[in-house]
Amino acid sequence: HILARHEQGAGFMDDGYARATGRPGIVYVITGPGVTNAMTPMGQAYSDSVPMLVISSCLAETAAKQGQLHQMRDQEGAARAVCDWSETARSAEAAFALIDRAFTEFELKRPRPKHLSVPIPLLEAPAARPATPGRVASPASERADYNAAVEIAARVMAASRPVVVFGGGVARSRGADRVARRVLARTKAASFMTYAGRGIALPDDPLSFGSALARPESAELLASADFVLILGTDLSEGDLWRAEAGHAPGAVIVNIDAQVLAAAQPGDVGIKADAAGFLTDLERALDGLDPMSRWQPEEIARYRALWRHAVEAERPGIMRVAEAIKAALPKDTMIYSDMTQFAYSAKECWDMPFPGPWHHPTGFGTLGYALPAAIGGAVARLGAPTLAIAGDYGFQYTLQELGTAIELGLSLPIIIWDNGALKEIEDGMIAAQISPNAVTARNPDFVALARAYGANGIAPKTLGEMQGALRAAFKAPAPTLIHLTPEIG
């Protein structure tokens, strides 16, 4: 049991734990404000397909009795807006059944948060020991008709410009990344990855476009493809930063979520299947077929260089710092980032060596995520390296969770990228010819603040000092806040 300082922090810790392990944690909160404080992490978990069970108390009667402590008009309905389902248990048997339902659905459906309310009088009442739940036979993967894989194998091998798009569903599907790389090698297809899908195609893959779907040229490349396979992603606005992917009708979309398949554009082919199972069938169906792909590594390298220059021009100075950090990290480091320009730049150019080492609040886009989520991830992987990256503004949303990290004795480096402003908003205002307004705030002395909590604090002046501080932080018996500014030499 971990005592967070705030319900929002507790929810993000649960999120970080679940992303690190694939298993849901449980968040306990009080009636009313406890639920509303946890709703932001619930919304983040919903948009990013993270399993989370939130159990809250609730009042037994709200219609005939007013003015009670923590009273809400409709607590169950409020939570339902940001999770898969929100239910109230009126008996111990119902509470046990709903918990069993939640964990069964975590196994068999797209993982998303659930909320269970239990009335206070019921919490205080005696209850019989719950019956042992029945076991649900969960197949290793949800498989599509093999004939579909045969048809798709013929199409991808006959294409001259085949493209495969990998999403977070592939990263979460056990063993799918290894099969995916073999399929890419056999088909000689080019590939894109969403931010959540990074690490499916490896950094040395010469036909990988990386995680550049948000670049406008990606729409042109998808339009030029004569076969597109989209695996484990709904290609949302947070993936593309435009309304449509840009591919011609006829793409094949593989997903476990029927809602994603229903939203496909006319002419596309939807297949309900788990990524690992589908890719395994596809690999088998490729036997005896020769690829007709004409993709050249030189073309892909030119686009990647173009996008790298664009990132550096849009947010100068960040990538040199990011590369210095990358060089100082142990290979198995897990990273949790906040909504900050540092992460926006690094996510586009920092290739992942395997799926799932970097977690970011992509969909809901909440501030305050990095620190508590990193705490959850560090608890899940005790002894393994974990890193938090936050902006100066976003860090202050949940900075009180430093106390939790210190109580747990976590060797957790926390990088604060301090550009002295809500820089992304300021840059957006300037681009829209609006005079910047309300985008700067009085920052504390971050190093002194960390030390006041009992953490280590350092403000390195050079990249070499920063790398030394990072290496030391992974071995320290307490968290270490590393304060960076764009002026670092």
Coordinates of C-alpha atoms in Angstrom, one line a residue:
H1 CA 0.0 0.0 0.0
I2 CA 1.4 3.4 -1.0
L3 CA 0.1 6.6 0.5
A4 CA 0.1 9.3 -2.1
R5 CA -0.1 13.0 -1.2
H6 CA -3.1 13.7 -3.6
E7 CA -5.6 11.5 -5.4
Q8 CA -4.4 12.7 -8.7
G9 CA -0.9 11.5 -7.8
A10 CA -2.3 8.2 -6.7
G11 CA -4.0 7.7 -10.0
F12 CA -0.9 8.6 -12.0
M13 CA 1.1 6.2 -9.8
D14 CA -1.3 3.5 -10.7
D15 CA -1.0 4.4 -14.4
G16 CA 2.8 4.2 -14.2
Y17 CA 2.6 0.8 -12.4
A18 CA 0.2 -0.6 -15.0
R19 CA 2.3 0.6 -18.0
A20 CA 5.4 -0.9 -16.5
T21 CA 3.9 -4.3 -15.7
G22 CA 0.8 -4.7 -17.9
R23 CA -1.1 -5.4 -14.7
P24 CA -3.7 -3.0 -13.1
G25 CA -3.2 -1.5 -9.7
I26 CA -6.0 -0.3 -7.5
V27 CA -6.7 3.3 -6.4
Y28 CA -8.7 3.9 -3.2
V29 CA -10.3 7.3 -2.8
I30 CA -12.9 9.0 -0.7
T31 CA -16.4 10.1 -1.8
G32 CA -16.8 13.3 -3.8
P33 CA -13.6 15.3 -4.2
G34 CA -11.5 12.1 -3.9
V35 CA -13.3 10.9 -7.1
T36 CA -13.1 14.2 -8.9
N37 CA -9.4 14.4 -8.1
A38 CA -8.8 11.0 -9.5
M39 CA -10.8 11.6 -12.7
T40 CA -7.9 13.3 -14.5
P41 CA -5.7 10.1 -14.2
M42 CA -8.8 8.1 -15.2
G43 CA -9.3 10.1 -18.3
Q44 CA -5.6 9.7 -19.2
A45 CA -5.8 6.0 -18.6
Y46 CA -8.9 5.7 -20.8
S47 CA -7.3 7.6 -23.7
D48 CA -4.1 5.6 -23.6
S49 CA -5.7 2.1 -22.9
V50 CA -4.2 1.6 -19.4
P51 CA -5.9 -0.8 -17.0
M52 CA -6.9 0.9 -13.7
L53 CA -9.5 0.0 -11.0
V54 CA -10.6 3.0 -8.9
I55 CA -12.6 2.0 -5.8
S56 CA -14.3 4.9 -3.9
S57 CA -16.7 5.3 -1.1
C58 CA -20.0 6.9 -1.8
L59 CA -23.0 8.2 0.2
A60 CA -25.9 5.8 0.7
E61 CA -28.6 8.5 -0.1
T62 CA -28.2 11.7 -2.1
A63 CA -31.8 12.4 -3.4
A64 CA -33.7 12.8 -0.2
K65 CA -30.8 14.1 2.0
Q66 CA -28.7 17.2 1.2
G67 CA -25.7 18.9 2.7
Q68 CA -23.7 15.8 3.5
L69 CA -19.9 15.7 3.6
H70 CA -18.4 15.2 0.1
Q71 CA -21.9 15.1 -1.5
M72 CA -22.2 15.0 -5.3
R73 CA -25.3 15.0 -7.4
D74 CA -24.1 12.0 -9.4
Q75 CA -20.8 10.6 -8.5
E76 CA -21.2 7.4 -10.5
G77 CA -22.2 9.4 -13.6
A78 CA -19.3 11.9 -13.2
A79 CA -16.8 9.1 -13.2
R80 CA -18.4 7.3 -16.1
A81 CA -17.4 10.3 -18.3
V82 CA -13.7 9.3 -18.1
C83 CA -13.7 5.5 -17.7
D84 CA -15.0 2.3 -19.3
W85 CA -17.7 1.9 -16.7
S86 CA -18.7 3.3 -13.4
E87 CA -21.0 1.2 -11.1
T88 CA -22.2 1.3 -7.5
A89 CA -22.3 -1.9 -5.4
R90 CA -25.3 -2.1 -3.1
S91 CA -24.2 -5.4 -1.5
A92 CA -21.0 -7.2 -0.7
E93 CA -21.8 -9.8 -3.3
A94 CA -22.2 -7.1 -5.9
A95 CA -18.9 -5.5 -5.0
F96 CA -17.1 -8.8 -5.3
A97 CA -18.8 -9.5 -8.6
L98 CA -17.9 -6.1 -10.1
I99 CA -14.3 -6.6 -9.1
D100 CA -14.2 -10.0 -10.8
R101 CA -15.8 -8.4 -13.8
A102 CA -13.2 -5.6 -13.9
F103 CA -10.2 -8.1 -13.8
T104 CA -11.8 -10.4 -16.4
E105 CA -12.3 -7.5 -18.8
F106 CA -8.7 -6.3 -18.2
E107 CA -7.7 -9.7 -19.6
L108 CA -10.2 -10.0 -22.5
K109 CA -10.9 -6.5 -23.7
R110 CA -9.1 -3.4 -24.6
P111 CA -7.6 -2.3 -21.2
R112 CA -9.3 0.8 -19.8
P113 CA -10.1 2.1 -16.3
K114 CA -13.1 1.0 -14.3
H115 CA -14.8 2.7 -11.3
L116 CA -16.6 1.0 -8.4
S117 CA -18.4 3.0 -5.7
V118 CA -19.3 1.3 -2.4
P119 CA -21.7 3.1 0.0
I120 CA -20.2 4.0 3.4
P121 CA -22.7 1.9 5.4
L122 CA -21.8 -1.1 3.3
L123 CA -18.1 -0.6 3.9
E124 CA -18.7 -0.5 7.6
A125 CA -20.9 -3.7 7.6
P126 CA -19.7 -7.3 8.0
A127 CA -19.5 -9.4 4.9
A128 CA -19.0 -13.1 4.2
R129 CA -15.8 -14.2 2.6
P130 CA -16.2 -13.9 -1.2
A131 CA -16.4 -17.0 -3.2
T132 CA -13.4 -17.9 -5.3
P133 CA -14.1 -16.5 -8.8
G134 CA -14.3 -18.9 -11.7
R135 CA -11.3 -18.8 -14.1
V136 CA -11.9 -17.5 -17.6
A137 CA -10.0 -19.4 -20.3
S138 CA -8.2 -16.5 -22.1
P139 CA -6.7 -17.5 -25.4
A140 CA -3.1 -16.5 -26.0
S141 CA -4.5 -14.1 -28.7
E142 CA -7.7 -13.3 -30.5
R143 CA -7.1 -14.8 -33.9
A144 CA -8.7 -13.7 -37.2
D145 CA -9.6 -16.1 -40.0
Y146 CA -6.3 -17.4 -41.4
N147 CA -7.7 -16.9 -44.9
A148 CA -7.7 -13.1 -44.2
A149 CA -3.9 -13.4 -43.5
V150 CA -3.4 -15.2 -46.7
E151 CA -5.2 -12.5 -48.7
I152 CA -3.2 -9.7 -47.0
A153 CA 0.1 -11.6 -47.5
A154 CA -0.5 -11.6 -51.2
R155 CA -1.4 -7.9 -51.3
V156 CA 1.6 -6.8 -49.2
M157 CA 4.1 -8.9 -51.3
A158 CA 2.7 -7.6 -54.6
A159 CA 2.9 -3.9 -53.5
S160 CA 5.7 -1.7 -54.7
R161 CA 5.3 0.8 -51.8
P162 CA 3.8 -1.1 -48.9
V163 CA 3.6 0.7 -45.5
V164 CA 2.8 -0.8 -42.1
V165 CA 1.8 1.5 -39.2
F166 CA 2.3 0.1 -35.7
G167 CA 0.5 1.4 -32.6
G168 CA 0.5 0.8 -28.9
G169 CA -1.7 -2.2 -29.3
V170 CA 1.2 -4.0 -30.9
A171 CA 3.6 -2.9 -28.2
R172 CA 1.2 -4.3 -25.5
S173 CA 0.6 -7.6 -27.4
R174 CA 3.1 -10.1 -25.9
G175 CA 5.7 -11.2 -28.5
A176 CA 4.1 -9.1 -31.3
D177 CA 7.2 -6.9 -31.7
R178 CA 9.5 -9.8 -32.6
V179 CA 7.1 -11.2 -35.2
A180 CA 6.5 -7.7 -36.5
R181 CA 10.2 -7.3 -37.2
R182 CA 10.4 -10.6 -39.0
V183 CA 7.4 -9.6 -41.1
L184 CA 9.0 -6.2 -42.0
A185 CA 12.2 -8.1 -43.1
R186 CA 10.3 -10.5 -45.2
T187 CA 8.0 -8.0 -46.9
K188 CA 10.6 -5.1 -47.2
A189 CA 7.7 -2.8 -46.2
A190 CA 8.4 0.7 -44.9
S191 CA 7.0 1.4 -41.4
F192 CA 5.7 4.2 -39.2
M193 CA 5.1 4.0 -35.4
T194 CA 2.8 6.0 -33.2
Y195 CA 4.4 7.4 -30.1
A196 CA 3.0 4.5 -28.1
G197 CA 4.3 2.0 -30.7
R198 CA 7.9 3.1 -30.7
G199 CA 10.4 0.3 -30.4
I200 CA 8.5 -2.1 -32.8
A201 CA 10.8 -1.3 -35.7
L202 CA 14.3 -1.1 -34.4
P203 CA 16.5 2.1 -34.7
D204 CA 18.8 0.4 -37.3
D205 CA 15.9 -0.6 -39.6
P206 CA 16.7 1.3 -42.8
L207 CA 13.1 1.2 -43.9
S208 CA 11.6 2.7 -40.7
F209 CA 10.2 6.3 -40.9
G210 CA 10.2 6.2 -37.1
S211 CA 7.5 8.1 -35.0
A212 CA 7.0 10.9 -37.5
L213 CA 3.3 10.5 -38.2
A214 CA 2.6 14.1 -37.0
R215 CA 4.8 15.5 -39.7
P216 CA 2.7 16.7 -42.7
E217 CA 4.9 14.8 -45.2
S218 CA 3.7 11.5 -43.6
A219 CA 0.3 12.1 -45.2
E220 CA 1.9 12.3 -48.6
L221 CA 3.9 9.1 -48.0
L222 CA 0.8 7.2 -46.9
A223 CA -1.0 8.5 -50.0
S224 CA 1.8 7.3 -52.2
A225 CA 1.6 3.8 -50.7
D226 CA -0.2 1.1 -52.7
F227 CA -0.8 -1.0 -49.6
V228 CA -1.3 0.2 -46.0
L229 CA -1.6 -2.1 -43.0
I230 CA -2.6 -0.3 -39.7
L231 CA -2.0 -2.4 -36.6
G232 CA -3.1 -1.7 -33.0
T233 CA -3.9 2.0 -33.3
D234 CA -6.9 4.2 -34.1
L235 CA -4.6 6.9 -35.5
S236 CA -6.3 9.6 -33.5
E237 CA -5.6 13.3 -33.6
G238 CA -3.0 12.9 -30.9
D239 CA -1.1 10.6 -33.2
L240 CA -1.5 12.6 -36.4
W241 CA -2.2 16.2 -35.5
R242 CA -4.5 16.3 -38.5
A243 CA -8.0 14.9 -39.3
E244 CA -7.0 12.0 -41.6
A245 CA -4.0 9.7 -42.0
G246 CA -4.0 10.4 -45.8
H247 CA -3.9 6.9 -47.2
A248 CA -6.1 5.9 -50.1
P249 CA -9.2 3.6 -49.5
G250 CA -8.3 0.0 -49.2
A251 CA -6.1 0.0 -46.1
V252 CA -6.3 -3.0 -43.8
I253 CA -7.0 -2.1 -40.1
V254 CA -6.3 -4.7 -37.4
N255 CA -7.6 -3.9 -33.9
I256 CA -9.3 -5.6 -30.9
D257 CA -11.6 -2.6 -30.5
A258 CA -14.8 -2.8 -32.6
Q259 CA -15.3 0.9 -32.3
V260 CA -12.1 1.6 -34.0
L261 CA -13.0 -0.8 -36.8
A262 CA -16.4 0.9 -37.2
A263 CA -14.8 4.3 -37.7
A264 CA -12.7 3.1 -40.7
Q265 CA -13.1 5.1 -43.8
P266 CA -15.1 3.7 -46.7
G267 CA -13.2 1.1 -48.6
D268 CA -10.9 0.1 -45.8
V269 CA -10.9 -3.5 -44.5
G270 CA -11.3 -4.1 -40.8
I271 CA -10.1 -7.2 -39.0
K272 CA -10.9 -7.8 -35.3
A273 CA -7.8 -9.6 -33.9
D274 CA -5.0 -9.4 -31.5
A275 CA -1.7 -8.1 -33.0
A276 CA 0.5 -11.0 -32.0
G277 CA -2.0 -13.6 -33.4
F278 CA -2.6 -11.7 -36.6
L279 CA 1.1 -11.1 -37.2
T280 CA 1.9 -14.8 -36.5
D281 CA -0.7 -15.9 -39.1
L282 CA 0.6 -13.3 -41.6
E283 CA 4.2 -14.4 -41.2
R284 CA 3.2 -18.0 -42.0
A285 CA 1.1 -16.9 -45.0
L286 CA 4.2 -15.1 -46.5
D287 CA 6.0 -18.5 -47.1
G288 CA 6.7 -19.0 -50.8
L289 CA 6.0 -15.3 -51.7
D290 CA 8.6 -12.9 -53.0
P291 CA 8.4 -9.1 -52.1
M292 CA 8.0 -6.6 -54.9
S293 CA 8.7 -3.6 -52.6
R294 CA 10.8 -0.8 -54.2
W295 CA 11.4 1.2 -51.1
Q296 CA 15.0 2.5 -50.9
P297 CA 16.8 3.3 -47.6
E298 CA 18.1 6.5 -49.1
E299 CA 14.6 7.9 -49.6
I300 CA 13.6 7.1 -46.0
A301 CA 16.9 8.6 -44.7
R302 CA 16.2 11.9 -46.5
Y303 CA 12.8 12.2 -44.9
R304 CA 14.2 11.4 -41.4
A305 CA 16.9 14.0 -41.8
L306 CA 14.3 16.5 -43.0
W307 CA 12.2 15.9 -39.9
R308 CA 15.2 16.0 -37.6
H309 CA 16.1 19.5 -38.9
A310 CA 12.4 20.6 -38.5
V311 CA 12.4 19.5 -34.9
E312 CA 15.6 21.4 -34.2
A313 CA 14.3 24.5 -35.9
E314 CA 11.0 24.5 -34.1
R315 CA 12.5 24.0 -30.6
P316 CA 16.2 24.9 -30.8
G317 CA 18.7 23.3 -28.4
I318 CA 16.6 20.5 -27.0
M319 CA 17.9 17.6 -29.1
R320 CA 21.5 18.1 -28.1
V321 CA 20.5 17.9 -24.4
A322 CA 18.2 14.9 -25.2
E323 CA 21.1 13.1 -26.9
A324 CA 23.4 13.7 -23.9
I325 CA 20.8 12.3 -21.6
K326 CA 20.3 9.3 -23.8
A327 CA 24.0 8.6 -23.8
A328 CA 24.1 8.5 -20.0
L329 CA 21.1 6.2 -19.4
P330 CA 21.3 2.5 -18.6
K331 CA 19.9 0.4 -21.5
D332 CA 16.9 -0.8 -19.6
T333 CA 15.8 2.7 -18.3
M334 CA 12.0 3.3 -18.3
I335 CA 11.1 7.0 -18.9
Y336 CA 7.9 8.9 -17.9
S337 CA 7.5 12.3 -19.4
D338 CA 5.1 15.2 -18.9
M339 CA 3.5 17.6 -21.4
T340 CA 6.7 19.6 -22.1
Q341 CA 8.5 20.8 -25.2
F342 CA 11.5 18.6 -24.2
A343 CA 9.3 15.5 -24.6
Y344 CA 7.6 16.7 -27.7
S345 CA 10.9 17.0 -29.5
A346 CA 12.6 13.9 -28.1
K347 CA 9.6 11.6 -28.9
E348 CA 10.0 12.3 -32.6
C349 CA 13.8 11.7 -32.8
W350 CA 14.7 9.4 -29.9
D351 CA 14.4 5.9 -31.3
M352 CA 13.5 3.1 -28.8
P353 CA 15.4 -0.2 -28.7
F354 CA 12.3 -2.2 -27.7
P355 CA 8.6 -1.4 -27.1
G356 CA 7.4 0.3 -23.9
P357 CA 10.4 2.1 -22.3
W358 CA 8.9 5.6 -22.7
H359 CA 5.5 6.6 -21.4
H360 CA 3.8 9.9 -22.1
P361 CA 0.3 11.3 -21.5
T362 CA -0.4 11.4 -25.2
G363 CA -4.2 11.2 -25.5
F364 CA -5.7 13.2 -22.6
G365 CA -2.6 15.3 -22.5
T366 CA -2.6 16.1 -18.8
L367 CA 0.0 18.0 -16.9
G368 CA 1.5 16.6 -13.7
Y369 CA 1.9 13.1 -15.0
A370 CA 5.6 12.4 -15.0
L371 CA 6.6 12.4 -11.4
P372 CA 3.8 10.2 -9.9
A373 CA 3.8 7.9 -12.9
A374 CA 7.5 7.4 -12.6
I375 CA 7.0 6.6 -8.9
G376 CA 4.5 3.9 -9.9
G377 CA 6.9 2.6 -12.5
A378 CA 9.8 2.5 -10.1
V379 CA 7.8 0.6 -7.5
A380 CA 6.8 -1.9 -10.2
R381 CA 10.4 -2.4 -11.2
L382 CA 12.3 -2.0 -7.9
G383 CA 16.0 -1.9 -8.6
A384 CA 15.6 -1.2 -12.3
P385 CA 16.3 2.4 -13.6
T386 CA 13.4 4.8 -14.0
L387 CA 13.6 8.4 -15.1
A388 CA 11.0 11.3 -14.9
I389 CA 11.1 14.2 -17.3
A390 CA 8.9 17.2 -16.6
G391 CA 8.6 20.9 -17.5
D392 CA 8.9 23.6 -14.9
Y393 CA 5.2 24.3 -15.0
G394 CA 3.8 20.7 -15.2
F395 CA 6.1 19.5 -12.4
Q396 CA 4.4 21.9 -10.0
Y397 CA 1.0 20.2 -10.5
T398 CA 2.1 17.1 -8.5
L399 CA 5.4 18.1 -6.9
Q400 CA 4.1 17.1 -3.5
E401 CA 4.6 13.5 -4.6
L402 CA 8.3 14.1 -4.0
G403 CA 7.4 13.2 -0.4
T404 CA 6.1 9.9 -1.5
A405 CA 9.2 9.1 -3.5
I406 CA 11.4 9.9 -0.5
E407 CA 9.4 7.8 1.8
L408 CA 9.8 4.9 -0.6
G409 CA 13.6 5.5 -0.9
L410 CA 13.5 5.5 -4.7
S411 CA 16.6 6.1 -6.7
L412 CA 14.7 8.3 -9.1
P413 CA 16.3 11.0 -11.2
I414 CA 13.8 13.8 -12.0
I415 CA 14.8 16.1 -14.9
I416 CA 13.1 19.5 -14.8
W417 CA 13.3 21.3 -18.2
D418 CA 12.9 24.9 -17.1
N419 CA 12.4 27.3 -20.1
G420 CA 10.8 29.9 -17.8
A421 CA 7.4 29.8 -19.5
L422 CA 4.5 27.7 -20.9
K423 CA 6.7 27.8 -24.0
E424 CA 4.5 25.7 -26.3
I425 CA 1.6 28.0 -25.6
E426 CA 3.7 31.1 -25.9
D427 CA 5.1 29.9 -29.3
G428 CA 1.6 29.1 -30.5
M429 CA 0.4 32.6 -29.5
I430 CA 3.3 34.2 -31.4
A431 CA 2.6 32.0 -34.5
A432 CA -1.0 33.1 -34.4
Q433 CA 0.2 36.8 -34.1
I434 CA -1.2 37.1 -30.6
S435 CA 0.8 39.0 -28.0
P436 CA 1.9 36.4 -25.4
N437 CA -0.3 36.7 -22.3
A438 CA -0.3 34.7 -19.0
V439 CA 2.3 32.2 -20.1
T440 CA 4.9 32.9 -17.5
A441 CA 4.8 32.1 -13.8
R442 CA 7.0 32.6 -10.8
N443 CA 9.0 29.5 -10.4
P444 CA 10.5 28.3 -7.1
D445 CA 14.1 27.5 -6.5
F446 CA 13.7 23.9 -7.7
V447 CA 17.0 22.7 -6.2
A448 CA 16.2 24.2 -2.8
L449 CA 12.6 22.8 -3.0
A450 CA 13.9 19.3 -3.6
R451 CA 16.3 19.6 -0.7
A452 CA 13.5 20.9 1.6
Y453 CA 11.7 17.6 1.0
G454 CA 14.8 15.6 1.7
A455 CA 15.7 14.8 -1.9
N456 CA 18.9 15.6 -3.7
G457 CA 19.0 18.7 -5.9
I458 CA 21.5 19.8 -8.5
A459 CA 21.6 22.4 -11.3
P460 CA 24.4 21.3 -13.7
K461 CA 26.0 23.9 -15.8
T462 CA 27.4 21.6 -18.6
L463 CA 26.1 18.5 -20.4
G464 CA 29.0 16.6 -18.8
E465 CA 28.0 17.6 -15.3
M466 CA 24.4 16.6 -16.2
Q467 CA 25.5 13.2 -17.3
G468 CA 27.5 12.7 -14.1
A469 CA 24.5 13.7 -12.0
L470 CA 22.2 11.3 -13.9
R471 CA 24.5 8.4 -13.3
A472 CA 24.9 9.2 -9.7
A473 CA 21.1 9.6 -9.3
F474 CA 20.4 6.0 -10.3
K475 CA 22.5 4.9 -7.4
A476 CA 21.4 7.4 -4.8
P477 CA 19.2 6.3 -1.9
A478 CA 16.7 9.1 -2.5
P479 CA 15.3 10.9 -5.5
T480 CA 17.5 13.5 -7.3
L481 CA 16.0 16.6 -9.0
I482 CA 18.2 17.7 -11.9
H483 CA 17.3 21.3 -12.9
L484 CA 18.1 22.1 -16.6
T485 CA 17.7 25.3 -18.5
P486 CA 18.1 25.9 -22.3
E487 CA 21.4 27.7 -21.4
I488 CA 23.2 24.5 -20.3
G489 CA 26.6 24.4 -22.0

